[in-house]
XYZ file of C-alpha atoms in Angstrom:
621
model
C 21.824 -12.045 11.565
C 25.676 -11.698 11.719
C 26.679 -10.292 14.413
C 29.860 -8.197 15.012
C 31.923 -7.657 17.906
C 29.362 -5.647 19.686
C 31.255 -3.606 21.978
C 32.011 -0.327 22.629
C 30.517 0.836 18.738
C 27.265 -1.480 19.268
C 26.523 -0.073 22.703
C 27.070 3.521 21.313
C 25.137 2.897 18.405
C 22.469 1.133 20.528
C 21.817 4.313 22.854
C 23.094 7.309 20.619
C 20.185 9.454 19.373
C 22.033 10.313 16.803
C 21.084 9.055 13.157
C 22.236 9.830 9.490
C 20.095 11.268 6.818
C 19.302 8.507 4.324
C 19.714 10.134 0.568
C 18.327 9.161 -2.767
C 19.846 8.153 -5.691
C 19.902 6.391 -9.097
C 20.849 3.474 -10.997
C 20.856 1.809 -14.363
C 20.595 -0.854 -16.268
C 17.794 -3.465 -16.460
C 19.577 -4.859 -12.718
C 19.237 -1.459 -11.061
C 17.493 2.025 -11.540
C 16.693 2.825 -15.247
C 16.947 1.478 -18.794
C 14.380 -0.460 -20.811
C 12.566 -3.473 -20.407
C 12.289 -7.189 -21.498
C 10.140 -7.539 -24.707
C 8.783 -10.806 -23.755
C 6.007 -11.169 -20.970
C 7.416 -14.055 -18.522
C 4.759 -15.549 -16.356
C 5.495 -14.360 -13.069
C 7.496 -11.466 -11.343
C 7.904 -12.137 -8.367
C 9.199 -9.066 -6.499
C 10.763 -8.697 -2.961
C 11.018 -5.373 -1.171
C 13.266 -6.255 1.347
C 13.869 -3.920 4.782
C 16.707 -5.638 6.205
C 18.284 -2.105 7.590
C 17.580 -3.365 11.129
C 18.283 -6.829 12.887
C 16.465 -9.143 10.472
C 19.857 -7.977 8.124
C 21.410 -11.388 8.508
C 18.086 -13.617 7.866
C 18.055 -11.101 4.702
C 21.166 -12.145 3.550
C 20.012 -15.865 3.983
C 16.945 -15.481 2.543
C 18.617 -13.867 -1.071
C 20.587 -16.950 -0.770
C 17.529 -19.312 -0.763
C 16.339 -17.151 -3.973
C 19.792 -17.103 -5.315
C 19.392 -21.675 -4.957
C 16.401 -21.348 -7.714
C 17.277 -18.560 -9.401
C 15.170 -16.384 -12.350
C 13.529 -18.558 -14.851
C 12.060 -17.635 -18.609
C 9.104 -18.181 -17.032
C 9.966 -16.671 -13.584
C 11.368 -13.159 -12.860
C 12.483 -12.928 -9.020
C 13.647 -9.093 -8.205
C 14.579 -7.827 -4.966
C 15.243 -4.376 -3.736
C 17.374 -4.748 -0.218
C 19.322 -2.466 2.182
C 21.111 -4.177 4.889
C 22.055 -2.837 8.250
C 26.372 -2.322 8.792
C 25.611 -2.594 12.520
C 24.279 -6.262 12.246
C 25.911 -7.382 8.444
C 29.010 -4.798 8.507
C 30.767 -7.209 5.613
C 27.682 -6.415 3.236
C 26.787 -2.973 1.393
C 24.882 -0.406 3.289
C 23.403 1.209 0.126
C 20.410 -0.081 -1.128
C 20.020 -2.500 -4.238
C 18.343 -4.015 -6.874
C 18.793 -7.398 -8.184
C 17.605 -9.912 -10.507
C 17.934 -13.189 -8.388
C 20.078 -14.976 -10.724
C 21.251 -18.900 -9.604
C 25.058 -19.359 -9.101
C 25.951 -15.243 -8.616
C 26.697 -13.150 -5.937
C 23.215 -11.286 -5.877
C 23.992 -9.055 -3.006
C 27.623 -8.053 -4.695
C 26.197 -7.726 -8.529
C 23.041 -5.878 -7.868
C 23.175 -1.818 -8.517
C 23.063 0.784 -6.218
C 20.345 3.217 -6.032
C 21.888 4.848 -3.099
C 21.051 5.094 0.305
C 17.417 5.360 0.199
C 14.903 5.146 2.693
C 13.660 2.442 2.573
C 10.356 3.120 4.511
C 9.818 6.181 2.522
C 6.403 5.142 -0.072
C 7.789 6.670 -2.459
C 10.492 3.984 -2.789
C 8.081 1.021 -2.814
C 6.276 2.655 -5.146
C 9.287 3.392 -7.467
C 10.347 0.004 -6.795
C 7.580 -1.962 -8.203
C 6.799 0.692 -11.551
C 10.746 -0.371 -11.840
C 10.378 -4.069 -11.470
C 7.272 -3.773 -13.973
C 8.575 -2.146 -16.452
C 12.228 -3.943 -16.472
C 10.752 -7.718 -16.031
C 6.728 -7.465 -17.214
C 4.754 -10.200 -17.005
C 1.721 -12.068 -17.279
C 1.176 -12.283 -13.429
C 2.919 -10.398 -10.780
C 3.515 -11.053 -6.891
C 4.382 -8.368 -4.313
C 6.185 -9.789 -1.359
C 6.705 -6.997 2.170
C 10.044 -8.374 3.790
C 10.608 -6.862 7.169
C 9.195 -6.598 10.854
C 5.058 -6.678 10.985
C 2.656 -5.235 13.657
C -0.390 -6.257 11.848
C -2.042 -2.283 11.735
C -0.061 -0.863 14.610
C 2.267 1.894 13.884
C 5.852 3.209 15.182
C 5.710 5.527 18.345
C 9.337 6.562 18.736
C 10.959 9.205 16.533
C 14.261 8.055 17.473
C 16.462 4.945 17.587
C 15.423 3.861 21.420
C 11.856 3.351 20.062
C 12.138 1.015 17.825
C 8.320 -0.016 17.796
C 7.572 -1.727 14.391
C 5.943 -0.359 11.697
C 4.948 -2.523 8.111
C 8.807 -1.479 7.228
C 11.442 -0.647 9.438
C 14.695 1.332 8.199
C 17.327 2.133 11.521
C 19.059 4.080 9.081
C 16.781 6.658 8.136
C 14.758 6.157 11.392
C 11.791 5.539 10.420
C 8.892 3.348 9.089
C 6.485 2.972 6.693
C 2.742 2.519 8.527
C -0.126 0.131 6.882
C -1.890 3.227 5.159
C 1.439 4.138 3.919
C 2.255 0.884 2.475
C -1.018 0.898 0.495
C -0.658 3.786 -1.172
C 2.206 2.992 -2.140
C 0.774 0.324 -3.676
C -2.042 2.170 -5.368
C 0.439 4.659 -6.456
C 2.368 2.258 -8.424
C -0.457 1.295 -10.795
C 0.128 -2.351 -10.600
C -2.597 -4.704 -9.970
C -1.091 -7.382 -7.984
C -2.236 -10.780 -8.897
C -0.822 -11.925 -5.269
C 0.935 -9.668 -2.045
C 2.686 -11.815 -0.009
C 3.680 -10.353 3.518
C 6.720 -12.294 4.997
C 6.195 -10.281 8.439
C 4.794 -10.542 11.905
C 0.961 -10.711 12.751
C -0.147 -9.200 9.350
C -3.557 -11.681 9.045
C -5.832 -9.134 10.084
C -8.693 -7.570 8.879
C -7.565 -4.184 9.088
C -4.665 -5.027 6.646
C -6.644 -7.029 4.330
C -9.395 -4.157 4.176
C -6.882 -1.759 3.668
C -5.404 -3.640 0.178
C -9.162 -4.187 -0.871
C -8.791 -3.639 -4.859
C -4.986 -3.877 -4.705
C -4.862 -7.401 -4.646
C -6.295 -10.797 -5.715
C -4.978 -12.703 -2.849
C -3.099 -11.916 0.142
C -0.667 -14.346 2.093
C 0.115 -13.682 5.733
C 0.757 -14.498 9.385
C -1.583 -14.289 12.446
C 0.559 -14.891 15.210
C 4.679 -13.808 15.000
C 6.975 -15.434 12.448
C 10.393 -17.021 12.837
C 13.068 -14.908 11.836
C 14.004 -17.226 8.935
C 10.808 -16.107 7.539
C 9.697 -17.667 4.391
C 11.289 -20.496 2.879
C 11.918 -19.138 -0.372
C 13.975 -22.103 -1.491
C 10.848 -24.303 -1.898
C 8.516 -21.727 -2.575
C 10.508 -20.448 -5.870
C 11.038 -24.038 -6.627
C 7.826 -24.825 -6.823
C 6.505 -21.444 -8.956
C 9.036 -22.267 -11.642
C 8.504 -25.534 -12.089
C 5.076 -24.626 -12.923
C 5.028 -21.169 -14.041
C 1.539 -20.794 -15.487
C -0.016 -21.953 -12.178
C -2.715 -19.618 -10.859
C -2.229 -16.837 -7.994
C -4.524 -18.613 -6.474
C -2.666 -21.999 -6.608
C 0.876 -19.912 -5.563
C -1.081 -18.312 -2.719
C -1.706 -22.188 -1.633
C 1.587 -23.133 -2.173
C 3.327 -20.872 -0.001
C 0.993 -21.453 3.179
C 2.206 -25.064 2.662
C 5.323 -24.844 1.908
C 5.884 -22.443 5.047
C 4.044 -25.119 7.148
C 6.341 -27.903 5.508
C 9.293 -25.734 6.896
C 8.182 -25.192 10.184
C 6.852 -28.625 11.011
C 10.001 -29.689 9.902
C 12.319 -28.108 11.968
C 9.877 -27.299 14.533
C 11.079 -24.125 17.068
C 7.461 -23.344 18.038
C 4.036 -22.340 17.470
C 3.125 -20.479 13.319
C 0.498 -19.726 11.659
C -0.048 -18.760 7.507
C -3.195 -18.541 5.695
C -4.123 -17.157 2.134
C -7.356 -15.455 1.550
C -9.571 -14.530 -1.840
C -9.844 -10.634 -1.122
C -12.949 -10.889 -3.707
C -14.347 -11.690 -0.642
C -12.894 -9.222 0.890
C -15.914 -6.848 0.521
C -18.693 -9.741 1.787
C -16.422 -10.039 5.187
C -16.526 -6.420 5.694
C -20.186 -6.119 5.073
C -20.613 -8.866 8.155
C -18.333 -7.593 9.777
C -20.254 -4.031 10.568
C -23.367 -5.812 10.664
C -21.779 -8.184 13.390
C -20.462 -4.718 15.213
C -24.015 -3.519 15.018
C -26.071 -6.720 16.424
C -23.413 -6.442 18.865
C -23.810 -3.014 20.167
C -27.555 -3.278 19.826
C -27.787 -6.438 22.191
C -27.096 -5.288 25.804
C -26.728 -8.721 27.160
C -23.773 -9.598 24.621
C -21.507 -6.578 25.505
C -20.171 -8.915 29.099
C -19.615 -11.963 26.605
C -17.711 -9.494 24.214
C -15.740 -8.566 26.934
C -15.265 -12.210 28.312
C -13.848 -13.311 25.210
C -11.038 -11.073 24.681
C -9.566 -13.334 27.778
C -10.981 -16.279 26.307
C -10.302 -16.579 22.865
C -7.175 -16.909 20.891
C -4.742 -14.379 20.959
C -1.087 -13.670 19.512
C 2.166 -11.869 20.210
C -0.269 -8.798 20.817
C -2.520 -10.202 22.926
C -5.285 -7.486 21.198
C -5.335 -9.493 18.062
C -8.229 -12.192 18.444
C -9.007 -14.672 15.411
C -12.095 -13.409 14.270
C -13.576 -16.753 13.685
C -12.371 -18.240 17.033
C -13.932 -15.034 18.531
C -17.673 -15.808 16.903
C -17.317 -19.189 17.814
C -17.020 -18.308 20.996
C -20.251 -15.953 20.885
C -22.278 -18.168 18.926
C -21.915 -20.984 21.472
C -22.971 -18.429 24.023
C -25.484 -16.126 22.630
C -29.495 -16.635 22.673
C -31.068 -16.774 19.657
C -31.038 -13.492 17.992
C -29.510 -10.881 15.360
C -25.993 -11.093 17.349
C -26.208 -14.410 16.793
C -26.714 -14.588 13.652
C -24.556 -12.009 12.494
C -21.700 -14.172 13.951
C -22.555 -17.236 12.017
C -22.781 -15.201 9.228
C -18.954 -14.279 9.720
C -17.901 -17.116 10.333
C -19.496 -18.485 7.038
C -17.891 -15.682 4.825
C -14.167 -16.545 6.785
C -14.467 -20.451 6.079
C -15.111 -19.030 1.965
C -12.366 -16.304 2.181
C -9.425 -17.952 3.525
C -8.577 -20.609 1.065
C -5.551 -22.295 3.129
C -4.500 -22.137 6.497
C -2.052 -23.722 8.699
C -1.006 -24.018 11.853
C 1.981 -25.956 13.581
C 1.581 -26.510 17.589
C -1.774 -26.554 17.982
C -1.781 -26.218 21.718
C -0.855 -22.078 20.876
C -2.261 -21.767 18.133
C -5.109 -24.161 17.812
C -7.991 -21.564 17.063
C -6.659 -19.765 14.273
C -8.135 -20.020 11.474
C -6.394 -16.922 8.857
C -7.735 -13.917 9.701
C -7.625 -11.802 13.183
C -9.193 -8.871 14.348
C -7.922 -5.497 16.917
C -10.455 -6.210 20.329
C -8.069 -4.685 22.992
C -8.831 -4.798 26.768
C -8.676 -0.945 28.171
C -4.800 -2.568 29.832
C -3.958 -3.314 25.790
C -4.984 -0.063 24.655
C -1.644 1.609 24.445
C -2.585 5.691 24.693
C -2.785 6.911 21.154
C -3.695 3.922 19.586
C -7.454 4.401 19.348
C -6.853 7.803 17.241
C -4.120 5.763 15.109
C -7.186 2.917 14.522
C -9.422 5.253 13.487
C -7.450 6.164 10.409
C -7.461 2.954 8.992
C -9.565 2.653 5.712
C -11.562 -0.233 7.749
C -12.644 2.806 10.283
C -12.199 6.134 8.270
C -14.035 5.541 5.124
C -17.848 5.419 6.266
C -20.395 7.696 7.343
C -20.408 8.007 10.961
C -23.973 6.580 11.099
C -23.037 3.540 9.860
C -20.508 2.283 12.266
C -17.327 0.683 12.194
C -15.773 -1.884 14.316
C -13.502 0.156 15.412
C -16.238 2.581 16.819
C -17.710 -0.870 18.840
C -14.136 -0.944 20.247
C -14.238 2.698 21.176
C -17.786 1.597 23.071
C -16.172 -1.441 24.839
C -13.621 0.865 26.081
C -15.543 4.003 26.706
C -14.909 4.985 30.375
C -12.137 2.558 30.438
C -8.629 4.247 31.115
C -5.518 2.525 28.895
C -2.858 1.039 30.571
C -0.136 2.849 32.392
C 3.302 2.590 30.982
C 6.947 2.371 32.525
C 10.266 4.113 31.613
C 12.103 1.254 29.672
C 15.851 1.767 27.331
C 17.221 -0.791 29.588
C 19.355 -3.536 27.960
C 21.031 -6.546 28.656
C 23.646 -8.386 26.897
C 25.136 -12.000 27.329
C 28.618 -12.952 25.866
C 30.746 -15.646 27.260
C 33.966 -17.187 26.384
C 36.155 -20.854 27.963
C 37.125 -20.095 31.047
C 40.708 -20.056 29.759
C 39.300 -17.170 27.867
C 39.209 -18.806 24.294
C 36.592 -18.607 21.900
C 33.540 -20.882 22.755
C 30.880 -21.941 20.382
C 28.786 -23.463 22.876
C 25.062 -22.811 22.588
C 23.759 -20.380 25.452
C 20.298 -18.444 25.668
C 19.708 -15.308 26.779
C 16.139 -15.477 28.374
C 13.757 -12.635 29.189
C 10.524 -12.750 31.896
C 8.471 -9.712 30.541
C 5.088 -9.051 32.742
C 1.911 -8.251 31.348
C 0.147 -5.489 31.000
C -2.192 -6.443 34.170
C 0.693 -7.235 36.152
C 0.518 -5.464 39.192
C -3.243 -7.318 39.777
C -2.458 -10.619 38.601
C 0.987 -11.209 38.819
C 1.391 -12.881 35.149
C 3.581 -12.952 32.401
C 5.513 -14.626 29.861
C 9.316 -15.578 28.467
C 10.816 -14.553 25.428
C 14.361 -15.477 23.940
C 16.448 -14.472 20.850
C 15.414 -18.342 19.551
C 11.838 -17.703 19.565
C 12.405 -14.752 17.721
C 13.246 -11.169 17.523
C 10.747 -9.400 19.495
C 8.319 -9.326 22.132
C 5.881 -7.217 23.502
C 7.980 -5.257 25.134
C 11.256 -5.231 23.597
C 13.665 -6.715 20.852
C 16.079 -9.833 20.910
C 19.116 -10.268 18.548
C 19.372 -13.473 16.463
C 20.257 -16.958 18.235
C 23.343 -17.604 18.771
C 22.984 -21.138 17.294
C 21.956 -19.201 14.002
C 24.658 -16.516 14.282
C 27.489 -18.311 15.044
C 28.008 -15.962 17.504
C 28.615 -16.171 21.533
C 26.559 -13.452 22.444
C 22.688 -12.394 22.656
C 21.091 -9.352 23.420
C 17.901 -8.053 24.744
C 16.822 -4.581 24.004
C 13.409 -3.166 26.165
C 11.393 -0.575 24.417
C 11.556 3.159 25.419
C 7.955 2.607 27.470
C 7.496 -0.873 28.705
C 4.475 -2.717 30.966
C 5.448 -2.141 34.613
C 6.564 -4.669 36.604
C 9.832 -7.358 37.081
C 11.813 -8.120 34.508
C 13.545 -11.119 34.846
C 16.849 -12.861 33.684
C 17.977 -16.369 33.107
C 20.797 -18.105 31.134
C 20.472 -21.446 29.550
C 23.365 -23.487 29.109
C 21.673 -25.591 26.105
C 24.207 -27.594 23.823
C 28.065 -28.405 24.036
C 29.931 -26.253 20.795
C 31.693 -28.293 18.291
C 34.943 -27.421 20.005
C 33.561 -26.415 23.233
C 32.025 -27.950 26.715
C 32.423 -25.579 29.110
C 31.622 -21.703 29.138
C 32.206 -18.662 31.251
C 29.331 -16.670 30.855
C 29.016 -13.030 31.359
C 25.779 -11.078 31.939
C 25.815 -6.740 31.404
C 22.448 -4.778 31.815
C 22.592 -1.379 30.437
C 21.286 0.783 33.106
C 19.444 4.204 31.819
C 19.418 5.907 34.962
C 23.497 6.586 34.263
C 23.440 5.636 30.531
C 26.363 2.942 31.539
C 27.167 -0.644 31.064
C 27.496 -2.499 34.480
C 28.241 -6.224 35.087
C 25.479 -8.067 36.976
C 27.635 -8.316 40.097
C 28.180 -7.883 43.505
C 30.041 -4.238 43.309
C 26.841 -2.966 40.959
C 23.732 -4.503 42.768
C 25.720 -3.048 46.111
C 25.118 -6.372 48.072
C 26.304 -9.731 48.119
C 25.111 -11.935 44.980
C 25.046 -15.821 45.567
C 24.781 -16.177 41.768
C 26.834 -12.750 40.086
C 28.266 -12.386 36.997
C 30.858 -14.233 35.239
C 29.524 -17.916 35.740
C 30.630 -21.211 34.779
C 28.225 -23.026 32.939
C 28.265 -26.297 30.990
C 26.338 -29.852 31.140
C 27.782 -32.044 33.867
C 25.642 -31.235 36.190
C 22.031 -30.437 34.335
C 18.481 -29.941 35.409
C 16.192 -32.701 34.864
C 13.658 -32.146 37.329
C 12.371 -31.305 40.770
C 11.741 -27.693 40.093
C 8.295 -25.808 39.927
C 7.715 -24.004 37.203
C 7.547 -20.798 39.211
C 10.377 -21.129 41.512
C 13.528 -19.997 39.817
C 15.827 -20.289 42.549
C 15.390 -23.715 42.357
C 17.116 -24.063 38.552
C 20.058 -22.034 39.549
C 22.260 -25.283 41.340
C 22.229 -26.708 37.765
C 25.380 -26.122 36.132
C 23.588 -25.620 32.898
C 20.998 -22.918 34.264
C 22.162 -19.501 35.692
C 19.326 -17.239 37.183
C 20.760 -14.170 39.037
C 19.517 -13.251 42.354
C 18.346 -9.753 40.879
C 15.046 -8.816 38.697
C 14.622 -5.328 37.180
C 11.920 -3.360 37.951
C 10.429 -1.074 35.270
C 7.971 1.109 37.560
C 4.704 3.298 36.402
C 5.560 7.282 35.638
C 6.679 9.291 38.235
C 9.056 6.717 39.860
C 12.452 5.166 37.884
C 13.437 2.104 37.408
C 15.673 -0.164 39.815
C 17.793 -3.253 40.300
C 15.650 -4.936 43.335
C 17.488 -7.730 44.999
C 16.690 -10.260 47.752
C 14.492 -13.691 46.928
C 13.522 -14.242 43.217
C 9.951 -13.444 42.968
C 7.196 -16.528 42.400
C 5.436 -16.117 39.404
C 1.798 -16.013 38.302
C 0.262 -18.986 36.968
C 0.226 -18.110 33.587
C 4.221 -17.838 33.379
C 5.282 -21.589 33.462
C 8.785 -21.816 32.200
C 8.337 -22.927 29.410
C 12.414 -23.336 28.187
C 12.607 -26.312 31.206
C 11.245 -28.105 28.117
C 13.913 -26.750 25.340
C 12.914 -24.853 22.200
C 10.389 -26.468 21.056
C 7.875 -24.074 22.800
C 7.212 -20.666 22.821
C 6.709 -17.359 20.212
C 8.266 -16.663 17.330
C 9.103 -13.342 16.052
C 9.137 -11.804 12.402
């Protein structure tokens, strides 16, 4: 994303609780709101609906670009409808548009303005794709969700601090549009989709796939987080109209691969994509509650059930299992019996269903294979979100008797209390400068230790930074500053966080074109007085061996000799900064704090893994 001076507006805007109305308008024209339609069928429309009001606005930008390098075809119709955010893109329009992705044009600048709409309203998806029907009809037609994924989770917050991620996220309007919202709005349009393509985070489920059962022939999607470039739509376009009669079968393909191409190519960390047949869709569901009944019927497999969700492969949300990894895991323990076979039976339907999937770092990632499934511990079952599950089509639409997955859930976690939360709306934000106080375009990263959610028993947890992505479980990153071209990053917790230490460390990583030495400054936005302070000596209230502003460049870097739990031990380096403070996010009834003496050791499971650059780590749609 671009990002602007932050500042005094960013850190008002950031905290305010204030938020304007979005309002609806109109356009015209066969490029906007109204008018008639193309005569001729092409053989593809390939529509974007694009939620960029938030901090993918930049990558939105680029990613009209990488449309714009292809362009529409006589065979190939590519339409967008985008709204951008001023906080994060203040040189592009804040009203939202539609374009026909033309090669060689300003699209942004020559699309029409429908107004300010919201763009997580239903209603405007729904308008949207009658529009991009009726203006650009085809033989074929593709849906593709642009924006911040939760896979079936939905937004919390009513207001700007809570900025928990819906299917589509608009800051503007505050608010989001939830999975059952974004399929209606599908149905509502009328349009059978040959192909819906969700460029988001953590989407391969089988609570979204169930919930677009009949509204699609194939869906396209992520199990674990994306990169914030997203897709590469350069290649993908490319590809569609040079052959625009292929199948939506064969463009469902081509997309998996071409992300994978992208990603294995300029590698920053573990992805998934897969593409299933959802004429399967029905056969997976049908195993699926007779898997959930075996299950609950077999007494002895309810420990293994249990064992797994700590033993199989998880994502970004550590409550999404693969649901093939998962029966693997079963089958290879169970005794002969109904549970077992209901598992093979699953994992028979999910090798027909999913007709390409790949993975890049294998040793994150290495038992997905397309399709996930919600089996939270009680720790990962966030209050509320069993009620919110059970509205799902997946859950909702049977008679009780039958029995859903998510009712074998509810019996896992009967008893169980869900995890306690902590006060979070804490913030911090790295900028730096030369020391002569010139512009540097060195490359430094802001990075984040977040516990888990059984923290305060096992000690664990895991870092996060901007160049992994944009979020994490517990809060939101900006972009990279190697992708901004900015010399800041910021961090952004959630308004209820895990409890526990959070962390702080600065990475000195690469020498800027014009610059090889930084002074780096480190603010944390403290919500106890609603105030910026600089990580110092005069805030913490005692003497900081390692305070805020620091030199930092590469004449003296790490190379080895640390453990990875001992941060102290990184901090000599000239190119690694770790300040002698952690924050504490504590359980209800106490606030947070600054704690300072010796940086804590960490669990086992929280190796650093930036001692080895970015090549490791999550990624974040």
């Amino acid at each position: 994303m671009e990002k602007r001076n932050i500042g005094k507006i960013w850190r008002w805007w950031l905290f305010s609780l204030a938020f304007s109305l979005a309002s609806c308008g109109g356009g015209g024209g066969d490029s906007g709101g109204g008018g008639g339609g193309e005569t001729t069928a092409r053989e593809w429309t390939y529509m974007v609906y694009m939620g960029a009001d938030n901090n993918l606005s930049s990558s939105g930008k680029d990613d009209i670009a990488e449309m714009a390098a292809v362009g529409s075809t006589s065979g190939v119709a590519i339409v967008v409808q985008a709204e951008f955010s001023s906080q994060y893109t203040p040189t592009l329009p804040t009203d939202t548009r539609r374009m026909l992705i033309q090669k060689g044009v300003d699209n942004i600048a020559a699309g029409t303005s429908i107004g300010n709409v919201n763009m997580a309203d239903p209603a405007q998806l729904t308008a949207f794709i009658k529009w991009a029907q009726q203006a650009y009809p085809a033989k074929r037609y593709a849906l593709v969700i642009w924006d911040h994924g939760a896979g079936w989770k939905m937004s919390s917050g009513s207001t700007r601090r809570s900025l928990e991620r819906g299917a589509v996220q608009d800051e503007t309007s505050n608010s989001f549009m939830s999975l059952p919202d974004l399929a209606k709005a599908v149905r509502d349009s009328g349009v059978h989709f040959d192909l819906v393509n969700f460029d988001a985070c953590l989407m391969a489920m089988y609570e979204v796939a169930y919930e677009f059962k009949g509204l699609a022939d194939y869906l396209v999607f992520s199990e674990e987080t994306e990169p914030g470039e997203g897709d590469p739509y350069d290649t993908i376009l490319a590809a569609l109209t040079a052959n625009p009669t292929q199948s939506a079968r064969t463009l469902a393909g081509t997309i998996v691969d071409k992300y994978d191409d992208y990603y294995t190519t300029n590698n920053r960390g573990a992805t998934t994509k897969s593409a299933v047949d959802m004429s399967q869709m029905a056969a997976l569901d049908t195993k699926v509650l007779a898997l959930s009944a075996a299950l609950r019927a077999d007494a002895g497999a309810t420990a293994l059930v249990q064992a797994a969700r700590t033993a199989t492969q998880e994502y970004a949300y550590p409550s999404n299992h693969d649901l093939y990894d998962l029966c693997k895991y079963l089958v290879d323990r169970l005794p002969a019996g109904a549970a077992k076979d209901r598992c093979n039976e699953v994992m028979t339907i999910i090798n027909s269903l999913v007709v390409n999937n790949k993975i890049n770092d294998a040793g994150k990632v290495g038992g997905s294979h397309g399709l996930a499934i919600y089996l939270p511990t009680s720790d990962e079952a966030k209050s509320g979100d069993l009620d919110k599950y059970a509205l799902l089509a997946c859950n909702k639409t049977r008679a009780a008797a039958t029995g859903t997955w998510g009712s074998y859930v509810d019996y896992l976690l009967s008893g169980a209390g869900s995890v306690t939360y902590a006060s979070g709306g804490f913030a911090l934000y790295l900028h730096w400068k030369k020391p002569n106080d010139a512009a540097c375009n060195a490359d430094l990263d802001l990075y984040i230790w977040e516990p888990a959610a059984d923290f305060a028993v096992s000690g664990n947890g895991n870092w996060y930074a901007p160049w992994m992505g944009q979020s994490s479980p517990n809060g939101f990153f900006s972009q990279d500053s190697a992708d901004s071209g900015e010399s800041k990053e910021f961090y952004l917790a959630k308004s209820q966080v895990y409890p526990g230490d959070y962390q702080f460390v600065v990475n000195y990583y690469g020498d800027g074109a014009s610059c090889s030495q930084a002074r780096a400054h480190l603010e944390l936005f403290d919500p106890a007085d609603q105030q910026w302070h600089e990580l110092n000596s005069q805030y913490v209230g005692f003497p900081m061996d390692s305070p805020s502003p620091q030199i930092m460049d590469l004449s003296n870097s790490y190379t080895s000799g640390c453990s990875d739990d001992d941060l102290a031990c990184y901090d000599p380096y000239s190119d690694w900064w770790a300040p002698d403070v952690v924050y504490q996010a504590r359980s209800a009834g106490s606030g947070p704090s600054v704690a300072t003496g010796n940086l804590p050791h960490r669990g086992k499971k929280s190796q650093m893994i930036f001692r080895f650059g970015k090549g490791m780590g999550i990624f974040s749609r």
